[in-house]
Amino acid sequence: MAQVEKRGGLLRKSSASKKPLKEKVVLMYDEIFMTEDPSKCSPRFWEELFLMKVNLEYLEGKLESLDGEELMKIKDNINCLFQHCIQALGEEHPIRVVNALQTLCALIRGVHQKNKSTSGFDIINMLMGFDKAELCMKNLMESLDSLLCAEGSESLKSLCLKLLLCLVTVTDNISQNTILEYVMINSIFEAILQILSHPPSRREHGYDAVVLLALLVNYRKYEVSGPLNGQQYKDKEEEHQSGFFSALTNMVSPTCYFCPAQECKRTNEAILLALYEAVHLNRNFITVLAQSHPEMGLVTTPVSPAPTTPATPLGTTPPSSDVISSVELPLDADVQTSNLLITFLKYSSIVMQDTKDEHRLHSGKLCLIILTCIAEDQYANAFLHDDNMNFRVNLHRMPMRHRKKAADKNLPCRPLVCAVLDLMVEFIVTHMMKEFPMDLYVRCIQVVHKLLCYQKKCRVRLHYTWRELWSALINLLKFLMSNETVLLAKHNIFTLALMIVNLFNMFITYGDTFLPTPSSYDELYYEIIRMHQSFDNLYSMVLRLSTNAGQWKEAASKVTHALVNIRAIINHFNPKIESYAAVNHISQLSEEQVLEVVRANYDTLTLKLQDGLDQYERYSEQHKEAAFFKELVRSISTNVRRNLAFHTLSQEVLLKEFSTIS
């Protein structure tokens, strides 16, 4: 007997003289692609179709192979298939339901792929018919809602979420996907949040549910009358914030995406976007960020890195289920507690290390935007600076030749704001490179500034190693100066220089209200005097450009004026230090001797009052970040669509799951 092999839905005999035998389901698909109603000659046609194992590849391929005119000829049959799929979702037999869900996925993808250049309304007409679209989508959404909320099969829930993701992501720009109007009108929001509120469902479906939420929130976001506006999202999210929090805690964990060495190979923009929306749209979510849970080996859990293939591009790979379903540890006095904010900071420290790749650059920017929202929030700051809430946060530090890697066990227990500042310092010292990420640096300095404004306003005396920050900022100024020509060809470096100088002005003007001890204030002056050459060089550079009639005249001039107090300190103390050295016949003064001179000469120092140092412009997405988020959502939508795999739910698994159901 000739050997039989299966290819693309066809059963072929190895003998070339024989005609190929087609699967029954393929023959039935072929009947649908005729102009005649397939149920005319076979009354049980639709009933039998949904008992057949779906051949996604053949069905999608067939739809894509037809031109627009050919597709219009069979529009009635496609409408009929779509409606019968929805009817089958109400069947008791789960195999019929699964086949109907998979068929809907293939139909939606196939028709959209074929009709890329046409308007969304043509696609709605092709799938459902204009006259029946509203009722069809109402019935579809009600069926999906029932399946997602039922206590039944997890496989069915998984397919329902994949169908919803398929509906959302068939167009690159989700705001141009008119089918989503029907999804919004017939909200399945409650069903998604129910999944996130239930730990077993969350472990199984949390990734898809959170990504779906993040995408739905961005549908027509910048239109005043967008169907899912921020307030609606906020109200719903408040009701279920504990469930959303738990899902995000699992989702954002670095171990879900990185190998044990914590090399930054992959990021997950969709999950970061979900976290951003939660923080930005509902500032009450800040309290959820702070909710403690036991540390579950967020850094040490071994995770095998997934192979990077064209099928799994950056920014889309869901966390492996074995990591997400890790057993939760009981609260124990010896177990280090953690929270979502700590998890996010650890994750950010990995993501922000390498910004050369576009996805990582986007993720790094998104991390800094989230930190910006947190840094200007009163409640978040109160928690970050709470001296009674101390944590060890093991941030990822880039290996560098001139510094030793700190042992994890020696990490101090400190308020969380220290970890945020450490993260900003780490970014500052590790990204001074040819491809200078100017935008990220600006955001980084803004985060530090907002934290200082809070400390000044609330007179919080934070015990932090401020000298590390001052040193990092001065080194950044030195980098800007030494690469002036190259950087000015691409960036207005004076914007960044002004921000850095004004951070020092914040410390000089208000440091006595928030620095932990008088000696900290002395150390600030010591650092400025020690590094006076850098400030002198900066002054020379900006003075040169501000006196020329070039494009940088105004920007450089602002830095010149901002340097007035720093220059006053240098010009006041340097002669006195030199005099002290000469009188005492000392060639090189120790730090303590310099500090002695500083303390003795504060009284005669005159500084100018500078206005607005503790003021900042609040973060605004609508006006400044809309283009970034539109592009980000487009990228996420494209990657989610590319990675949707309906065939992964094998028929064998389903048959085994449903074997006890008659």
XYZ file of C-alpha atoms in Angstrom:
662
model
C 0.000 0.000 0.000
C 1.344 3.443 -0.936
C 2.612 5.549 1.968
C 0.344 8.431 2.940
C 1.740 11.770 4.074
C -0.080 14.898 5.269
C 0.698 18.327 3.841
C -1.212 21.597 4.318
C -4.559 19.939 4.922
C -4.188 17.442 2.072
C -3.744 13.694 2.275
C -1.528 12.693 -0.653
C -0.673 9.209 -1.842
C 2.951 8.833 -2.764
C 2.007 7.543 -6.192
C 1.981 10.483 -8.605
C -0.741 8.892 -10.736
C -3.374 9.166 -7.984
C -5.364 12.337 -7.248
C -4.779 13.828 -3.799
C -7.333 12.998 -1.112
C -8.558 15.997 0.842
C -9.535 16.031 4.506
C -13.292 16.188 4.988
C -12.995 19.592 6.699
C -11.049 20.945 3.693
C -13.745 19.688 1.331
C -16.332 21.465 3.484
C -14.279 24.690 3.405
C -14.181 24.403 -0.378
C -17.977 24.238 -0.431
C -18.138 27.464 1.607
C -15.897 29.093 -1.000
C -18.464 28.310 -3.694
C -21.215 30.826 -4.407
C -23.983 28.329 -3.485
C -25.240 27.939 0.093
C -23.480 24.734 1.287
C -26.429 23.747 3.513
C -28.839 23.559 0.557
C -27.791 20.044 -0.384
C -26.588 19.105 3.099
C -28.956 20.301 5.854
C -26.548 19.138 8.615
C -23.584 20.919 7.004
C -22.975 23.489 9.764
C -23.607 21.001 12.552
C -21.027 18.616 11.084
C -18.482 21.370 10.335
C -17.889 22.177 13.997
C -17.224 18.550 14.853
C -14.270 18.580 12.437
C -10.785 19.532 13.561
C -10.129 23.038 12.250
C -7.473 23.437 9.561
C -6.420 27.009 10.332
C -3.647 27.117 7.771
C -5.894 26.060 4.891
C -8.789 28.340 5.845
C -6.613 31.442 6.308
C -4.628 30.658 3.163
C -7.774 30.215 1.091
C -9.153 33.569 2.242
C -5.876 35.313 1.479
C -5.622 33.720 -1.981
C -8.885 35.287 -3.223
C -8.970 38.764 -4.724
C -11.509 41.350 -3.574
C -14.020 40.553 -6.300
C -13.893 36.786 -5.632
C -14.315 37.432 -1.916
C -17.416 39.576 -2.485
C -19.033 36.741 -4.479
C -18.918 34.447 -1.434
C -19.733 37.194 1.122
C -23.073 35.568 2.033
C -21.372 32.253 2.813
C -18.700 33.978 4.923
C -21.426 35.872 6.807
C -23.207 32.577 7.325
C -20.056 30.857 8.600
C -19.407 33.765 11.014
C -22.973 33.578 12.382
C -22.867 29.794 12.759
C -19.558 30.091 14.628
C -21.256 32.419 17.130
C -24.197 30.022 17.456
C -21.794 27.139 18.086
C -20.287 29.032 21.037
C -23.521 28.345 22.898
C -23.298 24.574 22.317
C -22.869 22.233 25.258
C -20.248 20.122 23.494
C -16.891 21.816 24.224
C -15.221 20.479 21.061
C -17.762 22.394 18.960
C -17.041 25.538 20.991
C -13.266 25.178 20.548
C -13.618 24.596 16.803
C -15.930 27.600 16.503
C -13.419 29.811 18.362
C -10.536 28.666 16.183
C -12.609 29.144 13.026
C -13.486 32.703 14.095
C -9.796 33.436 14.599
C -8.956 32.149 11.127
C -11.855 34.066 9.562
C -10.961 37.381 11.193
C -7.255 37.046 10.421
C -7.815 35.832 6.866
C -10.305 38.546 5.875
C -8.211 41.302 7.503
C -5.037 40.057 5.831
C -6.771 40.159 2.468
C -8.383 43.542 3.030
C -5.446 45.479 4.461
C -5.953 48.410 2.112
C -9.719 48.693 2.534
C -11.645 50.441 5.294
C -12.765 48.674 8.442
C -16.404 48.932 7.417
C -15.726 46.742 4.369
C -14.288 44.128 6.690
C -17.308 44.266 9.011
C -19.570 43.846 5.984
C -17.472 40.937 4.702
C -17.511 39.102 8.037
C -21.021 39.805 9.321
C -22.956 42.050 6.960
C -23.806 45.625 7.967
C -27.393 44.788 8.880
C -26.435 41.966 11.246
C -23.144 43.312 12.641
C -24.520 44.818 15.845
C -26.481 41.707 16.829
C -23.651 39.363 15.787
C -21.091 41.188 17.920
C -23.493 41.450 20.853
C -24.018 37.679 20.766
C -20.295 37.032 20.301
C -19.290 39.213 23.253
C -21.981 37.711 25.484
C -20.767 34.200 24.635
C -17.131 35.122 25.316
C -18.153 36.764 28.593
C -19.981 33.577 29.661
C -17.053 31.328 28.723
C -14.515 33.540 30.519
C -16.614 33.763 33.694
C -17.626 30.095 33.800
C -15.862 27.545 35.993
C -15.232 25.337 32.973
C -12.268 24.585 30.779
C -9.096 26.652 31.033
C -8.396 25.769 27.393
C -11.638 27.418 26.333
C -10.775 30.546 28.339
C -7.353 30.623 26.732
C -8.894 30.490 23.257
C -11.434 33.181 24.160
C -8.619 35.530 25.181
C -6.688 34.680 22.028
C -9.757 35.448 19.940
C -10.117 38.807 21.709
C -6.417 39.551 21.130
C -6.944 38.557 17.493
C -9.862 41.003 17.221
C -7.859 43.819 18.828
C -4.623 43.394 16.875
C -5.720 42.671 13.311
C -4.812 46.271 12.399
C -1.458 47.839 13.267
C -3.227 50.987 14.456
C -5.851 49.678 16.870
C -7.730 53.009 16.793
C -8.551 52.325 13.125
C -10.044 48.926 13.964
C -13.772 49.656 13.765
C -14.703 46.174 15.023
C -13.455 47.379 18.408
C -16.417 49.745 18.600
C -18.577 46.667 19.109
C -16.130 45.199 21.629
C -16.329 48.419 23.669
C -20.117 48.704 23.472
C -20.457 45.103 24.706
C -17.770 45.368 27.401
C -15.990 42.232 28.556
C -14.010 44.284 31.065
C -15.578 42.592 34.103
C -14.749 39.147 32.724
C -11.081 40.074 32.192
C -10.786 41.492 35.701
C -12.466 38.397 37.130
C -9.685 36.330 35.571
C -7.076 38.617 37.122
C -8.778 38.495 40.523
C -8.716 34.698 40.673
C -5.208 33.265 41.386
C -5.520 29.997 39.380
C -6.984 31.839 36.360
C -4.407 34.576 36.761
C -1.556 32.072 36.665
C -3.031 30.470 33.560
C -4.215 33.536 31.643
C -2.735 36.588 33.380
C -0.344 37.482 30.591
C -2.970 37.545 27.827
C -5.485 39.328 30.083
C -3.070 42.111 31.070
C -1.895 42.636 27.486
C -5.530 42.763 26.336
C -6.344 45.393 28.966
C -3.329 47.507 28.022
C -4.355 47.471 24.358
C -8.062 48.178 24.993
C -7.205 51.197 27.142
C -5.314 52.628 24.162
C -8.206 52.323 21.691
C -8.986 55.867 20.453
C -7.290 57.133 23.583
C -6.632 60.633 22.287
C -10.192 61.255 21.130
C -12.363 63.164 23.595
C -15.251 60.736 23.217
C -13.186 57.544 23.113
C -15.362 54.554 24.086
C -13.087 53.452 26.940
C -11.997 56.699 28.532
C -9.644 57.001 31.464
C -12.412 57.530 34.039
C -14.223 54.346 33.072
C -10.958 52.431 33.259
C -10.126 54.090 36.571
C -13.485 53.240 38.144
C -13.346 49.617 37.026
C -9.710 49.209 38.014
C -10.335 50.570 41.512
C -12.929 47.866 42.101
C -10.475 45.116 41.244
C -7.110 46.651 42.069
C -5.968 43.732 44.214
C -6.468 41.315 41.335
C -4.794 43.614 38.864
C -1.938 44.150 41.326
C -1.348 40.432 41.757
C -1.359 39.843 38.031
C 1.105 42.641 37.439
C 3.314 41.388 40.268
C 3.624 38.085 38.463
C 3.852 39.647 35.041
C 6.525 42.257 35.677
C 8.913 39.989 37.586
C 12.327 40.077 35.891
C 12.679 36.317 36.210
C 9.870 35.913 33.701
C 11.998 37.421 30.965
C 15.678 37.016 31.733
C 18.164 34.249 32.229
C 19.975 33.798 35.591
C 22.897 35.944 34.418
C 20.321 38.707 33.961
C 21.616 39.646 30.551
C 19.154 42.069 29.044
C 18.106 40.053 26.011
C 14.356 40.577 26.035
C 11.908 43.150 27.303
C 8.159 43.106 27.520
C 6.697 46.379 26.373
C 3.099 45.174 26.663
C 3.412 44.460 30.386
C 5.273 47.715 31.021
C 2.486 49.533 29.149
C -0.113 47.883 31.404
C 1.791 48.987 34.507
C 2.108 52.515 33.105
C -1.638 52.749 32.409
C -2.425 51.554 35.941
C -0.067 54.110 37.521
C -0.960 56.977 35.195
C -4.739 56.613 34.983
C -5.311 55.799 38.631
C -2.922 57.323 41.127
C -4.628 55.254 43.859
C -2.799 52.351 42.251
C 0.324 53.763 43.918
C -0.870 52.205 47.193
C -1.055 48.863 45.407
C 2.561 49.275 44.269
C 3.548 49.400 47.911
C 1.584 46.336 49.049
C 4.065 43.868 50.507
C 4.471 40.227 49.614
C 7.265 37.754 50.393
C 10.350 37.905 48.212
C 10.116 34.826 45.988
C 13.607 34.586 44.621
C 12.995 37.313 42.077
C 16.673 37.315 41.224
C 17.861 33.817 41.976
C 15.140 31.642 40.417
C 16.794 29.910 37.458
C 14.956 30.523 34.230
C 16.039 29.039 30.952
C 16.265 31.713 28.291
C 13.830 31.152 25.461
C 15.477 30.852 22.055
C 15.281 34.090 20.098
C 13.725 33.263 16.756
C 11.810 35.271 14.170
C 8.622 33.824 15.662
C 9.333 35.378 19.059
C 10.568 38.938 18.552
C 11.489 41.282 21.358
C 8.703 42.739 23.400
C 6.150 39.988 22.947
C 7.310 36.792 24.610
C 5.003 35.844 27.484
C 6.569 34.589 30.689
C 6.936 30.836 30.980
C 4.111 29.265 32.954
C 6.436 27.438 35.331
C 7.805 30.766 36.595
C 4.410 32.417 36.967
C 2.954 29.499 38.866
C 5.781 29.386 41.390
C 4.487 28.499 44.821
C 3.836 31.526 46.988
C 5.804 31.446 50.214
C 4.148 32.095 53.579
C 5.053 35.338 55.331
C 8.020 34.717 57.560
C 10.125 36.998 59.741
C 13.276 35.778 57.991
C 11.904 36.170 54.472
C 12.737 39.496 52.799
C 9.461 41.174 51.867
C 9.012 42.760 48.503
C 6.359 44.651 46.555
C 5.523 45.517 42.968
C 7.598 48.689 43.130
C 10.731 46.742 44.139
C 10.077 44.236 41.376
C 9.671 47.084 38.912
C 12.898 48.785 40.068
C 14.844 45.535 39.651
C 13.316 45.007 36.230
C 14.110 48.605 35.229
C 17.732 48.202 36.305
C 18.045 45.389 33.760
C 16.018 46.978 30.955
C 17.778 50.342 31.192
C 21.288 48.933 30.891
C 21.258 48.419 27.131
C 19.433 51.071 25.106
C 21.031 50.420 21.705
C 18.178 48.224 20.486
C 14.940 50.068 19.605
C 12.739 47.836 21.776
C 15.022 48.243 24.776
C 15.211 51.988 24.187
C 11.399 52.134 24.198
C 11.247 49.994 27.321
C 13.887 52.115 29.054
C 11.918 55.239 28.192
C 8.701 53.657 29.471
C 10.400 52.691 32.754
C 11.541 56.302 33.208
C 8.062 57.637 32.376
C 6.571 55.332 35.033
C 9.193 56.549 37.525
C 8.328 60.147 36.562
C 4.651 59.554 37.426
C 5.692 57.971 40.722
C 8.217 60.724 41.563
C 5.625 63.503 41.308
C 2.922 61.678 43.272
C 2.443 62.761 46.894
C 1.347 59.345 48.194
C 4.093 57.517 46.339
C 6.685 59.895 47.755
C 5.353 59.457 51.267
C 5.860 55.707 50.907
C 9.216 55.985 49.129
C 10.611 58.229 51.877
C 9.047 56.437 54.867
C 11.906 55.742 57.262
C 9.884 52.963 58.886
C 9.584 51.041 55.601
C 13.048 49.777 54.707
C 13.968 47.289 51.980
C 17.000 45.688 50.407
C 16.821 46.215 46.662
C 19.365 44.315 44.600
C 19.579 46.413 41.432
C 21.427 45.077 38.412
C 24.707 46.942 37.982
C 26.600 46.941 34.728
C 30.062 45.335 35.067
C 32.683 48.085 34.928
C 36.437 47.786 35.243
C 36.903 50.544 37.784
C 34.465 49.300 40.402
C 33.966 46.127 42.384
C 30.667 44.295 42.358
C 28.967 44.779 45.712
C 28.075 41.575 47.504
C 24.304 41.096 47.687
C 24.415 40.215 51.383
C 25.946 43.627 52.191
C 23.018 45.535 50.713
C 21.721 48.050 53.249
C 18.072 48.145 54.306
C 16.818 51.608 53.355
C 13.717 53.557 52.299
C 12.817 52.781 48.687
C 13.671 56.261 47.433
C 17.338 55.308 47.917
C 16.910 52.506 45.381
C 15.282 54.937 42.923
C 18.203 57.345 43.326
C 20.671 54.463 42.975
C 18.944 53.466 39.744
C 19.221 57.021 38.400
C 22.903 57.265 39.400
C 23.559 53.902 37.760
C 21.962 55.108 34.533
C 23.946 58.358 34.589
C 27.337 56.653 34.939
C 26.733 53.862 32.419
C 25.347 55.638 29.334
C 27.983 58.227 28.471
C 28.556 56.937 24.961
C 28.678 57.926 21.314
C 24.995 57.106 20.726
C 24.010 59.423 23.578
C 20.434 58.756 24.831
C 19.659 62.425 25.450
C 15.932 61.945 26.014
C 16.530 59.280 28.674
C 19.099 61.448 30.453
C 16.656 64.367 30.608
C 13.997 62.092 32.108
C 16.489 60.629 34.567
C 17.512 64.078 35.867
C 13.830 65.091 36.060
C 13.089 62.107 38.316
C 15.913 63.126 40.679
C 14.686 66.748 40.658
C 11.112 65.777 41.535
C 12.305 63.646 44.444
C 14.412 66.555 45.749
C 11.422 68.902 45.454
C 9.409 66.569 47.670
C 12.238 66.314 50.199
C 12.593 70.102 50.309
C 8.833 70.656 50.615
C 8.325 68.056 53.358
C 11.730 68.585 55.005
C 12.655 64.924 54.651
C 16.266 64.377 55.713
C 17.208 61.317 53.730
C 20.270 59.348 54.815
C 21.679 58.759 51.375
C 25.217 58.786 49.953
C 24.642 62.061 48.114
C 28.279 62.257 47.108
C 27.714 59.433 44.585
C 25.011 61.490 42.893
C 27.124 64.670 42.868
C 30.087 62.784 41.436
C 27.908 61.186 38.708
C 26.445 64.571 37.741
C 29.876 66.228 37.512
C 31.189 63.360 35.381
C 28.200 63.802 33.093
C 29.012 67.509 32.712
C 32.618 66.576 31.875
C 31.355 64.142 29.228
C 29.127 66.802 27.651
C 32.050 69.215 27.472
C 34.598 66.757 26.094
C 32.138 65.688 23.359
C 30.709 69.137 22.669
C 31.126 69.115 18.880
C 29.752 65.602 18.291
C 26.820 66.007 20.692
C 25.795 69.484 19.515
C 25.339 68.087 16.008
C 22.406 66.049 17.371
C 21.282 67.529 20.698
C 20.818 70.734 22.635
C 23.166 69.675 25.428
C 22.595 72.971 27.255
C 19.106 71.838 28.270
C 20.665 68.911 30.108
C 23.573 70.987 31.439
C 21.112 73.534 32.860
C 19.139 70.790 34.612
C 22.327 69.367 36.167
C 23.544 72.803 37.328
C 20.114 73.507 38.825
C 20.232 70.243 40.767
C 23.397 71.572 42.403
C 21.610 74.890 42.953
C 18.816 72.963 44.721
C 21.377 71.480 47.104
C 23.146 74.831 47.609
C 19.951 76.841 48.180
C 17.776 74.370 50.057
C 20.204 71.658 51.178
C 19.992 72.765 54.797
C 16.296 71.748 54.764
C 16.746 68.183 53.464
C 20.376 67.039 53.741
C 20.684 64.653 56.702
C 23.436 66.450 58.663
C 25.384 69.721 58.609
C 28.433 67.716 57.526
C 26.514 66.611 54.387
C 26.188 70.280 53.446
C 29.926 70.724 54.049
C 30.629 67.721 51.787
C 28.577 69.365 49.006
C 30.820 72.423 49.126
C 33.909 70.238 49.304
C 32.815 68.359 46.153
C 32.128 71.602 44.257
C 35.525 73.019 45.282
C 37.345 69.742 44.547
C 35.825 69.589 41.058
C 36.020 73.341 40.429
C 37.941 72.801 37.181
C 34.893 71.082 35.628
C 32.611 73.982 36.565
C 35.224 76.505 35.347
C 35.443 74.685 32.010
C 31.655 74.583 31.713
C 31.486 78.327 32.379
C 34.121 79.002 29.723
C 32.227 76.886 27.195
C 28.796 78.459 27.772
C 30.285 81.965 27.971
C 31.954 81.434 24.591
C 28.696 80.268 22.977
C 26.479 82.831 24.711
C 28.599 85.721 23.427
C 28.459 84.454 19.835
C 25.453 85.053 17.620
C 24.996 81.332 16.955
C 21.984 79.027 17.435
C 23.061 78.133 20.987
C 23.344 81.717 22.258
C 20.137 81.719 24.336
C 20.461 78.141 25.654
C 24.096 78.648 26.683
C 23.253 82.004 28.280
C 20.781 80.316 30.662
C 23.543 77.985 31.894
C 25.865 80.987 32.372
C 23.335 82.634 34.700
C 22.601 79.371 36.521
C 26.310 78.978 37.399
C 26.415 82.202 39.446
C 26.267 80.577 42.908
C 28.564 77.683 42.049
C 31.129 80.184 40.780
C 30.618 82.311 43.899
C 31.426 79.297 46.103
C 34.546 78.428 44.078
C 35.784 82.036 43.957
C 35.074 82.555 47.664
C 36.678 79.416 49.099
C 39.583 78.673 46.735
C 41.721 81.689 47.759
C 41.053 80.911 51.434
C 42.090 77.268 50.966
C 45.271 78.355 49.149
C 46.009 80.870 51.913
C 45.477 78.223 54.609
C 47.880 75.886 52.790
C 50.515 78.620 52.440
C 50.297 79.743 56.086
C 50.552 76.159 57.327
C 53.187 75.138 54.750
C 51.047 72.244 53.444
C 51.423 71.312 49.780
C 48.180 69.303 49.597
C 45.342 69.638 52.093
C 43.387 66.664 53.338
C 39.600 66.574 52.999
C 39.184 67.375 56.688
C 41.472 70.404 56.413
C 39.504 71.732 53.419
C 36.252 71.189 55.324
C 37.708 73.122 58.247
C 38.337 76.115 55.966
C 34.824 75.807 54.501
C 33.153 75.770 57.926
C 35.171 78.773 59.055
C 34.188 80.908 56.058
C 30.469 80.306 55.498
C 29.564 83.615 57.119
C 31.321 85.750 54.536
C 29.880 83.903 51.529
C 27.230 85.815 49.553
C 24.839 83.877 47.346
C 22.050 85.066 45.049
C 18.501 83.837 45.548
C 17.399 81.883 42.469
C 13.677 81.490 41.816
C 11.843 78.402 40.616
C 14.439 75.815 41.608
C 11.788 73.753 43.411
C 9.220 74.063 40.611
C 8.665 71.637 37.749
C 6.267 70.973 34.916
C 4.047 68.007 35.681
C 4.069 64.994 33.377
C 1.546 65.214 30.523
C 0.974 62.327 28.140
C -1.570 63.995 25.888
C 0.607 66.837 24.665
C 4.139 65.511 24.813
C 4.076 61.717 24.704
C 1.143 60.892 22.399
C 3.384 60.121 19.398
C 5.570 57.793 21.490
C 2.609 55.851 22.871
C 0.913 55.578 19.475
C 4.081 54.069 18.034
C 4.554 51.830 21.083
C 0.990 50.472 20.897
C 1.414 49.885 17.159
C 4.603 47.911 17.841
C 2.933 45.862 20.591
C -0.125 45.180 18.418
C 2.050 43.992 15.528
C 4.100 41.690 17.761
C 1.081 40.248 19.569
C -0.574 39.465 16.233
C 2.610 37.839 14.947
C 2.862 35.598 17.985
C -0.757 34.535 18.376
C -0.589 30.772 18.077
C -3.989 29.068 17.967
C -2.563 25.748 16.841
C -0.609 25.389 20.099
C -3.817 24.184 21.707
C -3.624 20.721 20.222
C -6.715 18.627 19.600
C -5.163 15.816 21.638
C -4.927 17.980 24.749
C -8.515 19.119 24.335
C -9.807 15.590 23.811
C -8.053 14.493 26.983
C -9.466 17.465 28.906
C -13.006 16.826 27.701
C -12.880 13.009 27.850
C -15.090 12.930 30.952
C -17.750 15.124 29.338
C -20.391 13.280 27.356
